Every structure is written in structure tokens, then in C-alpha cells.
Short mmCIF file of C-alpha atoms in Angstrom, two decimals:
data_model
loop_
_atom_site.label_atom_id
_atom_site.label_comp_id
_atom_site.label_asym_id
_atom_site.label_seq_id
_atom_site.Cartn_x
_atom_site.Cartn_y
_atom_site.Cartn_z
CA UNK A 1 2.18 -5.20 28.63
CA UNK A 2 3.98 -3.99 25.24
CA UNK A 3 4.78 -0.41 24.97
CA UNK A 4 7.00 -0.66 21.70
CA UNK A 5 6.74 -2.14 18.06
CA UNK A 6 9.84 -3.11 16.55
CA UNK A 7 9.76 -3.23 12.97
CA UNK A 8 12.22 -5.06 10.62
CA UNK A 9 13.11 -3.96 7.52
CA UNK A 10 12.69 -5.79 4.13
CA UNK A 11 14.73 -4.81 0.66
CA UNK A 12 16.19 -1.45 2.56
CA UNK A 13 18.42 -3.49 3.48
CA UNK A 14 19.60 -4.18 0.31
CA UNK A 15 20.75 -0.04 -0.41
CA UNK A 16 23.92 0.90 -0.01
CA UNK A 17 25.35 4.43 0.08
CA UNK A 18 21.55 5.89 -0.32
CA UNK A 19 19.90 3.60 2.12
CA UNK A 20 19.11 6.66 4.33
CA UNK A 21 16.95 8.04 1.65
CA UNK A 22 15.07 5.16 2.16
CA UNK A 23 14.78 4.99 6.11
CA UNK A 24 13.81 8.69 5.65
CA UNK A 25 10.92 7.70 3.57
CA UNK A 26 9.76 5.47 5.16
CA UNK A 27 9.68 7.16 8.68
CA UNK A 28 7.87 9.39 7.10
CA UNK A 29 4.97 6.92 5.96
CA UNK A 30 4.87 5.81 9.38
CA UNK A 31 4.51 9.46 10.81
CA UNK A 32 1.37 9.84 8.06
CA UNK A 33 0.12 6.30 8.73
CA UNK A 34 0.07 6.98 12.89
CA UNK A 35 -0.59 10.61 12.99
CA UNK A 36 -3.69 10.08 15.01
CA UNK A 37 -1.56 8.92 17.69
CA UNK A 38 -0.44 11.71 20.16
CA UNK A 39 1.77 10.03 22.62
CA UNK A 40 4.20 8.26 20.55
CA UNK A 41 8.01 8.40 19.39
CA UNK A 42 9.45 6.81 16.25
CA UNK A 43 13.01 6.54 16.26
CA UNK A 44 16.12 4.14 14.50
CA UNK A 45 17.70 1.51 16.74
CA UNK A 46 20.76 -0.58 14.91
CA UNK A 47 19.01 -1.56 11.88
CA UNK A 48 14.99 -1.22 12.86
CA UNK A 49 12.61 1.51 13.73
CA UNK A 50 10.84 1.59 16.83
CA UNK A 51 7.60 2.77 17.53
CA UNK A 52 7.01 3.55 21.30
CA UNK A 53 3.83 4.70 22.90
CA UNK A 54 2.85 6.15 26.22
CA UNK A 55 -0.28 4.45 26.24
CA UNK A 56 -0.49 0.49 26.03
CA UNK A 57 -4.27 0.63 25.19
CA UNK A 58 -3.31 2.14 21.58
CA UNK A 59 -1.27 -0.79 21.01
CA UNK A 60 -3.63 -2.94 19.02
CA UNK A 61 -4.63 -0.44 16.52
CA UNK A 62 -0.90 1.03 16.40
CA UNK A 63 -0.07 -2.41 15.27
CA UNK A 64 -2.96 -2.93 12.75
CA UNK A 65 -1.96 0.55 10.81
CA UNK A 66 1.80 -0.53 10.99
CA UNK A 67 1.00 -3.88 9.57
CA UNK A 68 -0.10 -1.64 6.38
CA UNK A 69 2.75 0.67 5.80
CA UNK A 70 5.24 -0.23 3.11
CA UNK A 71 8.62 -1.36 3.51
CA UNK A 72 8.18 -3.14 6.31
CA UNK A 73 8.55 -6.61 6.84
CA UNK A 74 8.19 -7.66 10.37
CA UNK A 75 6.61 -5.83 13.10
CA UNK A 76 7.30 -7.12 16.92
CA UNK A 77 5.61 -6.27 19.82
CA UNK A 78 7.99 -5.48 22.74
CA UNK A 79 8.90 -4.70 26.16
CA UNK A 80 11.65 -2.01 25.94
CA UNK A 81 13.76 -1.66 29.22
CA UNK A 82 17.21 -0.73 30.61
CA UNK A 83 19.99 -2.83 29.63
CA UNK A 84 20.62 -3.73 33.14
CA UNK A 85 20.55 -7.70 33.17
CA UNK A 86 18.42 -8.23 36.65
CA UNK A 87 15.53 -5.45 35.14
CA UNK A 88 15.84 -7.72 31.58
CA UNK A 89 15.48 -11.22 33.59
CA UNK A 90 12.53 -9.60 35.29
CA UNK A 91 10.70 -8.28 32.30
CA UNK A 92 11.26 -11.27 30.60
CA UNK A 93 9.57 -13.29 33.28
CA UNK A 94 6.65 -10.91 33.55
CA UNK A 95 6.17 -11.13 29.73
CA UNK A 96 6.31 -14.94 29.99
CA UNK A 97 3.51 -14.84 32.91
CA UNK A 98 1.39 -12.80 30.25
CA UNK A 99 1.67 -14.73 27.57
CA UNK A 100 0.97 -17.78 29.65
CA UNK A 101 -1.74 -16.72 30.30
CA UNK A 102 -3.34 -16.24 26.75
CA UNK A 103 -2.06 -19.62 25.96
CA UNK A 104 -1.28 -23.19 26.69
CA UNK A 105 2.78 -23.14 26.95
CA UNK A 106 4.67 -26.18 27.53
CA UNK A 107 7.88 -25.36 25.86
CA UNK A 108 10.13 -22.67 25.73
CA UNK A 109 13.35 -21.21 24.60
CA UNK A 110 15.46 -17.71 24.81
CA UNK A 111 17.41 -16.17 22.03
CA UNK A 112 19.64 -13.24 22.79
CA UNK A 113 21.01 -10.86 20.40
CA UNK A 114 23.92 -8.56 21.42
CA UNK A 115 24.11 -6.10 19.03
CA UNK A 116 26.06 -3.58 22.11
CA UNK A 117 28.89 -5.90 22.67
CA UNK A 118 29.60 -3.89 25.90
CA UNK A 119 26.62 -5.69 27.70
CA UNK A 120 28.64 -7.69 30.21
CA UNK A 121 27.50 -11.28 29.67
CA UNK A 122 27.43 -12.75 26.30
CA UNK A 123 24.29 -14.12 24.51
CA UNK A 124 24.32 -17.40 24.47
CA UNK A 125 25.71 -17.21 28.53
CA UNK A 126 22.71 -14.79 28.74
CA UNK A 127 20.06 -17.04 27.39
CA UNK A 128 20.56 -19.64 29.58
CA UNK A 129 20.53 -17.67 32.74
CA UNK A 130 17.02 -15.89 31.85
CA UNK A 131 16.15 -19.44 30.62
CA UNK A 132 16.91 -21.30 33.86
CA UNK A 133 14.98 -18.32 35.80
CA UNK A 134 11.75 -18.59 33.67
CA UNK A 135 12.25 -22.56 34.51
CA UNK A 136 12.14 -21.46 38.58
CA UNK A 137 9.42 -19.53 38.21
CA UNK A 138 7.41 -21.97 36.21
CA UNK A 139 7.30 -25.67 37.56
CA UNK A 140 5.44 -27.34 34.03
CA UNK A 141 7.88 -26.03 31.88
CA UNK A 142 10.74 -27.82 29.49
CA UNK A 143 12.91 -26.39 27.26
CA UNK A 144 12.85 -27.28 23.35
CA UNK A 145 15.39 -24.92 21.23
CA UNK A 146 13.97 -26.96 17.85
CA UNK A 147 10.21 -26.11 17.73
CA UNK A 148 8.95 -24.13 21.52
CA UNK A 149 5.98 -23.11 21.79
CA UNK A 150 7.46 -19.68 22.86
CA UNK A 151 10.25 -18.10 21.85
CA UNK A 152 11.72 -15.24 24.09
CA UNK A 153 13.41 -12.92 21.85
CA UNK A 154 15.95 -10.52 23.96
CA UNK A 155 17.89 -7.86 21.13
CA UNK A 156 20.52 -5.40 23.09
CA UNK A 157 21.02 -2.56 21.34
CA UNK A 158 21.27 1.14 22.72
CA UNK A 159 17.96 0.18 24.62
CA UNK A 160 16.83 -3.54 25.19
CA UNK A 161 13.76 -5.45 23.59
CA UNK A 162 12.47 -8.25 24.62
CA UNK A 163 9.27 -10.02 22.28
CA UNK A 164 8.08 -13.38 21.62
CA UNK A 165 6.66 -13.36 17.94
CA UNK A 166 7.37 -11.83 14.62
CA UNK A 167 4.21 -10.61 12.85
CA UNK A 168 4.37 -10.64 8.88
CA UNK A 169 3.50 -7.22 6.94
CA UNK A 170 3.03 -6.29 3.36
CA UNK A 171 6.89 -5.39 2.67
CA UNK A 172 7.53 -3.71 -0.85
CA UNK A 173 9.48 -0.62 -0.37
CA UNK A 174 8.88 2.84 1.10
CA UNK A 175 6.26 5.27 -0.43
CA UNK A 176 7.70 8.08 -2.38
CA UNK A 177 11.44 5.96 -2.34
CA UNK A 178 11.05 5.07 -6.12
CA UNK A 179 9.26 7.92 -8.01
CA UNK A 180 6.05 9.71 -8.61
CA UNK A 181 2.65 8.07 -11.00
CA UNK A 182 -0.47 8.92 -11.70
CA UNK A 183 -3.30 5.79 -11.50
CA UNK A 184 -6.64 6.16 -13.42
CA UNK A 185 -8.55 5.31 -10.90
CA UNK A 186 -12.05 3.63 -11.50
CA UNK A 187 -14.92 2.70 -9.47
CA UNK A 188 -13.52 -0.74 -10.39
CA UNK A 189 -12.09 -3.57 -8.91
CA UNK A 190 -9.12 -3.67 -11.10
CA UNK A 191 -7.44 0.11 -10.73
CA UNK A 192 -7.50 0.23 -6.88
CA UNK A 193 -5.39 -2.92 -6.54
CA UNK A 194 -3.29 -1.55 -9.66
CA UNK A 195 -2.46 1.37 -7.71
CA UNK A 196 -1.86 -0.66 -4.46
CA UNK A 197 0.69 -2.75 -6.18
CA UNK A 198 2.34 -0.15 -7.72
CA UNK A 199 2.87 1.97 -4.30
CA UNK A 200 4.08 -1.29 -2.82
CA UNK A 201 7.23 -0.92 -4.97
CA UNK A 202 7.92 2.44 -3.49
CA UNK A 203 6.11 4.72 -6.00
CA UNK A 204 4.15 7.77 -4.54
CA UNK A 205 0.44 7.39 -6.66
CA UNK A 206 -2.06 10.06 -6.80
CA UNK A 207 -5.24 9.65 -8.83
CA UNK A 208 -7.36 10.87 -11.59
CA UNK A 209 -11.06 9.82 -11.86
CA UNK A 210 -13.31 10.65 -15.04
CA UNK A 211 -16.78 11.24 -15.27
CA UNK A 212 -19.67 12.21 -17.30
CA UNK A 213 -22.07 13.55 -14.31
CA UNK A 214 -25.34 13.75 -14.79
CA UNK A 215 -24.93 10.16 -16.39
CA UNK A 216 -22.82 9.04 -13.77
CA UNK A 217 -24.69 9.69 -10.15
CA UNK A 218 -22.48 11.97 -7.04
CA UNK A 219 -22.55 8.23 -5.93
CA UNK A 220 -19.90 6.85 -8.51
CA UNK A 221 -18.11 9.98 -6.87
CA UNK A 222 -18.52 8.96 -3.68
CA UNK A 223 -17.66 5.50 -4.08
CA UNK A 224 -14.12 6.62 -5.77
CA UNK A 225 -13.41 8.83 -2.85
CA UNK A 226 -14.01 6.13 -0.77
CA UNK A 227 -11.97 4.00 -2.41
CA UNK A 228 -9.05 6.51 -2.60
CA UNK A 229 -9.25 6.36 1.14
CA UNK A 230 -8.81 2.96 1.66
CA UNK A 231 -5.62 2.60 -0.42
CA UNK A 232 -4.38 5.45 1.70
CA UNK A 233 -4.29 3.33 4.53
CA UNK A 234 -1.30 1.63 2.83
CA UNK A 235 0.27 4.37 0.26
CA UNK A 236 -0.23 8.01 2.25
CA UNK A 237 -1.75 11.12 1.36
CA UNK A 238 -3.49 10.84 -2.26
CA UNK A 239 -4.22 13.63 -4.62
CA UNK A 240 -7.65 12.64 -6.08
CA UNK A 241 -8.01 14.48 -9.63
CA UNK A 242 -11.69 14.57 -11.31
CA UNK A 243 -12.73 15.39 -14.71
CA UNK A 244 -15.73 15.24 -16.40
CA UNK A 245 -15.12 13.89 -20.18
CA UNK A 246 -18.94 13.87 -20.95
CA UNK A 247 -18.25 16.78 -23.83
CA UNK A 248 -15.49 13.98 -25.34
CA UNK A 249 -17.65 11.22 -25.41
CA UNK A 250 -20.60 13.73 -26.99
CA UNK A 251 -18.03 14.51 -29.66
CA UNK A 252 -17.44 10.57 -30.73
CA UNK A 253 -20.76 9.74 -30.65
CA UNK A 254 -21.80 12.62 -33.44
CA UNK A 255 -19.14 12.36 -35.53
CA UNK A 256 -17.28 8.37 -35.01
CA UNK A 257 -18.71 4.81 -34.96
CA UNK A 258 -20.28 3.58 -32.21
CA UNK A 259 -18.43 0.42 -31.78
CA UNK A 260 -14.86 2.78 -32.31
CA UNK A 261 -16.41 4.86 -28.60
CA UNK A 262 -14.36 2.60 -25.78
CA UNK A 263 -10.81 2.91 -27.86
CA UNK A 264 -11.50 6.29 -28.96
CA UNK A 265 -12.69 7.88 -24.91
CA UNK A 266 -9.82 5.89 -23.82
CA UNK A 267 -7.22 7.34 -26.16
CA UNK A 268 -8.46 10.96 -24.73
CA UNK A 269 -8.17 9.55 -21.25
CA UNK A 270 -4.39 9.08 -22.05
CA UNK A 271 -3.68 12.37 -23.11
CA UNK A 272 -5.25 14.10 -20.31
CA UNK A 273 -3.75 11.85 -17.82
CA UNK A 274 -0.19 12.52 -19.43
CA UNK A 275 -1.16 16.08 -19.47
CA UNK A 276 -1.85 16.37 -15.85
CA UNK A 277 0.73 13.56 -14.29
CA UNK A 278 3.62 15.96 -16.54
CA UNK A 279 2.07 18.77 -14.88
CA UNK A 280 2.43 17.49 -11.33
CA UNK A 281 6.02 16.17 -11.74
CA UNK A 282 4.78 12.42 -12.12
CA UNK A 283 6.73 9.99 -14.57
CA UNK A 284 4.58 7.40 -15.07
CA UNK A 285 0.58 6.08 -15.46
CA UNK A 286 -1.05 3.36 -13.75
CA UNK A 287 -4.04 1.34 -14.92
CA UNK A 288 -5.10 -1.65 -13.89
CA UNK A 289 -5.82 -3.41 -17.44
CA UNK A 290 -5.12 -7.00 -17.35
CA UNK A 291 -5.13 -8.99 -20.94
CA UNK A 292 -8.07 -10.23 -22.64
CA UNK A 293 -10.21 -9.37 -19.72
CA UNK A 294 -12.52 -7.00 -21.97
CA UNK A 295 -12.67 -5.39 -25.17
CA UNK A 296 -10.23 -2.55 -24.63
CA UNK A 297 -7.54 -5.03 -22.94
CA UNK A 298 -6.82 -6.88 -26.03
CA UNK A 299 -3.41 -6.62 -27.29
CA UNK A 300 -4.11 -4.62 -30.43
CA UNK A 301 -6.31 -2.10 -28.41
CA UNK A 302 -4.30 -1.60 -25.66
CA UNK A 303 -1.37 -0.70 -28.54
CA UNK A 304 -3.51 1.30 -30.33
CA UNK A 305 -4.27 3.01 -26.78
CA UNK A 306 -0.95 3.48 -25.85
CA UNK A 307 -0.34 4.99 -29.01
CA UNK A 308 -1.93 8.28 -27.92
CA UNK A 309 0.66 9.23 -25.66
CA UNK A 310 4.86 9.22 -24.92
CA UNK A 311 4.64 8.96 -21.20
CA UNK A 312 5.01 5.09 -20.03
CA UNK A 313 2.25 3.27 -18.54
CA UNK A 314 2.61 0.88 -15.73
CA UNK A 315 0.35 -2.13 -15.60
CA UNK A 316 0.71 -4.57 -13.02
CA UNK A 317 -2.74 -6.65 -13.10
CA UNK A 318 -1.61 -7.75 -17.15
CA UNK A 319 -1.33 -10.94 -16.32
CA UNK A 320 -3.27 -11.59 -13.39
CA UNK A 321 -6.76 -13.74 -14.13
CA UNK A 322 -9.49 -12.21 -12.28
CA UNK A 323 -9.97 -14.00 -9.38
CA UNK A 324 -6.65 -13.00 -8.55
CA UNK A 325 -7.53 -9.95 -9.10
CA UNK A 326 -10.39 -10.05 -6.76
CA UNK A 327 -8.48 -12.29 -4.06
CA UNK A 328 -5.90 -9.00 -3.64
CA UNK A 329 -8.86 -6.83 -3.38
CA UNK A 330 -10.30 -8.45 -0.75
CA UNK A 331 -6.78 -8.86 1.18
CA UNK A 332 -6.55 -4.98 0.67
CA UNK A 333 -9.95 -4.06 1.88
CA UNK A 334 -11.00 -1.99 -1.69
CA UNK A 335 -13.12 -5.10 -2.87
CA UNK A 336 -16.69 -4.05 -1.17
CA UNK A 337 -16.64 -0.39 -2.28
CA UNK A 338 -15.69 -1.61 -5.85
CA UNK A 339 -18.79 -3.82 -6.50
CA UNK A 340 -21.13 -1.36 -5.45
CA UNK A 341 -23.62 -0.72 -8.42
CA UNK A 342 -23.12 2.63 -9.55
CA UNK A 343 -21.84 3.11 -13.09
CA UNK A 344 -18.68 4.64 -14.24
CA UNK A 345 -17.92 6.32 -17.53
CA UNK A 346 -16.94 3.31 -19.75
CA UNK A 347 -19.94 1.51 -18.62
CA UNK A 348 -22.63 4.29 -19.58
CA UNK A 349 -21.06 4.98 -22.64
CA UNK A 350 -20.08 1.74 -23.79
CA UNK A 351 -20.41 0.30 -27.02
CA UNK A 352 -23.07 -3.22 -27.84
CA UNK A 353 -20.22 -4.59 -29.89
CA UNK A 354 -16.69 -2.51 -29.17
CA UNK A 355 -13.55 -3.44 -31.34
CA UNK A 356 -11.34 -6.25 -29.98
CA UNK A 357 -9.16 -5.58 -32.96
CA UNK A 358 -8.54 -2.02 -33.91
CA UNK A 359 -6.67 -0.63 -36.96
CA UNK A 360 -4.60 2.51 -35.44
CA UNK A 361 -4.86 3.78 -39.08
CA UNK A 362 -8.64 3.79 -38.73
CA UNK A 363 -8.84 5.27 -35.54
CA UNK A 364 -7.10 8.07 -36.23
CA UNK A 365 -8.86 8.73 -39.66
CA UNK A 366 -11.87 8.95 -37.14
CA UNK A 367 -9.96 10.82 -34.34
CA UNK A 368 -8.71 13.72 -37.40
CA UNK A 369 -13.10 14.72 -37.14
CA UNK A 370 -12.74 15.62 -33.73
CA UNK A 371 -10.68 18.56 -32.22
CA UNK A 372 -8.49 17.20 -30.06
CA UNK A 373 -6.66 19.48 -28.61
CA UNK A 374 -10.18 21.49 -28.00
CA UNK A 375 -11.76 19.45 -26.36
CA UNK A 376 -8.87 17.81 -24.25
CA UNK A 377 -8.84 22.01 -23.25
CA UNK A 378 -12.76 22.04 -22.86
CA UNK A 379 -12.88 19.19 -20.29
CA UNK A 380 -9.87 20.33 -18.27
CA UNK A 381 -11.60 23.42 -17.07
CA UNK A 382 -13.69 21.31 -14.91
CA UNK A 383 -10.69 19.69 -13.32
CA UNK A 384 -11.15 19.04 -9.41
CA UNK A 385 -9.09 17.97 -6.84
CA UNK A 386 -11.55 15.81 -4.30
#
């Protein structure tokens, strides 16, 4: 029956001058997020993109993957036709049959919006005529313009659409419309839904990963790829980055205390993430610590950790508990993957009793026995891209 999505815009609207930066961005998600569609056209109506397809069985899953794309805030399923009134009455009665028959109607009402005010009748004139049709063609009908049961939504523009229901996306702005970051991405249930958040506001993520194979299986790897394509679903096209730090945390355990390891790897995995995300023309880092949760997500540690670099670090989970935490992961689709039981690098190497209160002075008394700058150089020669 449908054979076009409209879809409504959220804070775009609020740009002025540059607002076709934005619409150009987010076009552009929509091309990435539908690519797998060949017989479609995506194209700007008065104020809303439409998505048309040739073929009415894709429509379902071309309005899951739109439901996912940032920026957007409503997505309608439609009937686009000519603008000539007899062909709109018509369609609208046929799309009133169908949805009849999916569901128990008993009430009704017709909204027109004019938006080409050189359609000959005008809306409210127009509503009532497509209304009173509908009402021939249907004997148990009434008409209730407080609360129907369906509302027929008719919007003239260069084309007409006609819809009955407004389905509610994730909104947030349009990837790549805001800036470039780099998220440490875990095996974790916290990072993913750090970087999900964060490319909801319009920020283009890619991702670096650390390991310390053999202690951490090709399954942790796995699992993070896997998890990098699930949040592509909603953000586009993400450069995964992989290091192995297992030389690093070699290094702290001959020469630092034990329960110094977590603040001290995590220091290093600053650096080298402001290394690479400068590298790559990013401006900011993600992570997806939220306060008090463990050792290294105290106050003073996270200080001390930030401490290691100049680059500013984005972290939307701080004040989230974890079951909201968990609640978005779930909504997102990244919370199965995440729980899966292979270990990541701060697990394996982590500490009985880690610091909840480090000293930055101690830390880098202990940090001026290691090389730094060696061994930041050592482990980036077995950088990947995944």
C-alpha cells in the first residue's frame, strides 16, 4: 500500500543560515543506513525528506533502518500521488479500506495541510469533502476530530502525501553535523552506549579497542567487532582501531605496584588514544565511565587519568546508575554481545585491591620508571584497523 516514508525533522529545524549543512548530513546517513536498497530515491520536499521505493515489499525493513538514523524525529508511512483532488479522494479511500482492515475503526477524521497554496480548494474545505466521501463509502463510521481512531493526514506540497500515523525515532542530530571523536571502545556494556549517545548529538565516532592477545582470546575481538557493527546501524561507517598494550601492562607490573596497574594502563590508554584521534583529525574522546561505578571511576582517579592528556574527554554515562545503563543497551541492541564472557584487558590485568584514591604525585613518581614515550611507540606498531 505505502510506497514512501516521510520523515520529520527534529532540532534541524532549529539552524538557521547553515541548516543545509545539516540536511546534507543527514541525507547522507540515510544513503549509508539504506544502501542495500536498490530501487529507491531520497529527496527534500518543503521541510522533510522523503524516502520512495519501487518496491512496497521493502517497506517494513526500510522503515525499521530509518527508525535508527539520527536526526530524525518522525517517520510516516505514505501514499504519494498527483495533486489532482479526485486521484487524492481516491487514494485516501483506498488507504482507509486498508487500514480497516488491520483494525477495528469506528472513528475518523482528515487533516489537510496546504503547504502549495495553488491547490485549488483550501484545507479545511478539503477535509471535509474527502471526509464526507470516506463517510459514503463506509456505512459504520462517525466522525470525532478530538480523539479518532484514525487520523487521515493529507500534506500538499510539490507532490501529495497522504498517511495515518506518525512513528517516533531516536532524534539527536545528524552524524558527522557536530564534529569528529574517538570512543574507547570495550567489550563492555558501558562504552557502546557511550558512543551511541555521543553520535546521537551529531558527532561522527570511530573506535579504538586494546588488547593484550594471547591473554585476551580472538573472541574478545570478535565480540568488539560485533559490537562496532551494531552501533553502526545508528551512527554509519566506523573505523575500528586495535592495539595490543600487553608490552605496557608487562612494563607496570616489573617495575610499579600492583594495586597502581588499572590507573597506570589507563593513563597509557589516554595518550595513545589522543595520539591516534589527533592523527585522524578527531577533537575529542569518548568513554563510557560513569562515577563510582568501579575503582578507576572515582573522582580522584578519573582526574588523575585525565591528567595524562590535553585533548578533552567526553563522558556521557557519568551520571547514569547502571541499570540505566543497561536499560539503553538493551533499547540499542549492544546489550547481548556485551555480556558475553570473554575478558578484556582491564579485567585480565586487574589489580585484587586497585586505588580508589590516587595521589597524581605518586603515580607519576612510578610512571618516571617506565619509558613512556617507548613503549607508547612499541605498542603502536601493532596498530590495526578491523
Amino acid at each position: 500500500m505505502y510506497n514512501i516514508v516521510a520523515a520529520g525533522f527534529g532540532e534541524i529545524f532549529l539552524k538557521g543560515k547553515n541548516r543545509g549543512k545539516f540536511e546534507h548530513k543527514l541525507i547522507e546517513q540515510i544513503n549509508y543506513n539504506l544502501k542495500e536498497f536498490k530501487d529507491i530515491s531520497i529527496y527534500r520536499d518543503s521541510g522533510k525528506v522523503f524516502i520512495e521505493t519501487k518496491n512496497e515489499d521493502d517497506m517494513d525493513s526500510i522503515i525499521g533502518k530509518t527508525k535508527k538514523i539520527f536526526g530524525i524525529v518522525t517517520i510516516s508511512p505514505s501514499v504519494k500521488t498527483d495533486k489532482d483532488p479526485e486521484v487524492i479522494i481516491e487514494k485516501s479511500i483506498e488507504l482507509f479500506s486498508y487500514l480497516k482492515e488491520k483494525q477495528d475503526i469506528r472513528t475518523f477524521k482528515v487533516k489537510t495541510k496546504r503547504v502549495d497554496k495553488s491547490f485549488p480548494i483550501k484545507s479545511m474545505d478539503f477535509s471535509a469533502e474527502v471526509g464526507g466521501r470516506i463517510l459514503a463509502a463506509f456505512s459504520d463510521l462517525s466522525v470525532d476530530v478530538h480523539n479518532p481512531d484514525v487520523e487521515i493526514c493529507i500534506d500538499i506540497k510539490k507532490n501529495c502525501y497522504i498517511s495515518s500515523e506518525k512513528i517516533r525515532t531516536v532524534g539527536g542530530m545528524p552524524v558527522g553535523s557536530c564534529g569528529k571523536a574517538l570512543l574507547l571502545l570495550s567489550g563492555g556494556i558501558d562504552s557502546p552506549v557511550a558512543g551511541y549517545m555521543i553520535a546521537k548529538r551529531g558527532v561522527e565516532i570511530n573506535a579504538l579497542y586494546f588488547h593484550t592477545y594471547p591473554f585476551t582470546s580472538e573472541r574478545a575481538n570478535e565480540k568488539v567487532k560485533q559490537l562496532k557493527e551494531i552501533l553502526e546501524e545508528y551512527c554509519g561507517k566506523i573505523k575500528l582501531f586495535s592495539i595490543n598494550i600487553l608490552e605496557i601492562h608487562k612494563a607496570i607490573r616489573e617495575f610499579c605496584r600492583e594495586e597502581e596497574t588499572t590507573i597506570l594502563a589507563r593513563r597509557f590508554m589516554m595518550r595513545i588514544a589522543e595520539r591516534i584521534a589527533g592523527e585522524n583529525n578527531m577533537e575529542m574522546l569518548i568513554t563510557g565511565e560513569s562515577l563510582g561505578q568501579v575503582a578507576s571511576q572515582t573522582m580522584k582517579s578519573m582526574a588523575v587519568i585525565e591528567s595524562a592528556v590535553e585533548m578533552p574527554i567526553l563522558k556521557p554515562l557519568v551520571g547514569m546508575d547502571k541499570t540505566e545503563i543497561i536499560d539503553r543497551a538493551k533499547e540499542i541492541g549492544t546489550y547481548e554481545t556485551s555480556i558475553l564472557p570473554y575478558d578484556d584487558c582491564c579485567s585480565v590485568f586487574a589489580p585484587a585491591h586497585p586505588l580508589i584514591n590516587p595521589k597524581l604525585d605518586s603515580i607519576l613518581k612510578s610512571e618516571s620508571k617506565l619509558k613512556i614515550e617507548e613503549l607508547v611507540e612499541s605498542v603502536l606498531f601493532t596498530l590495526e584497523i578491523l
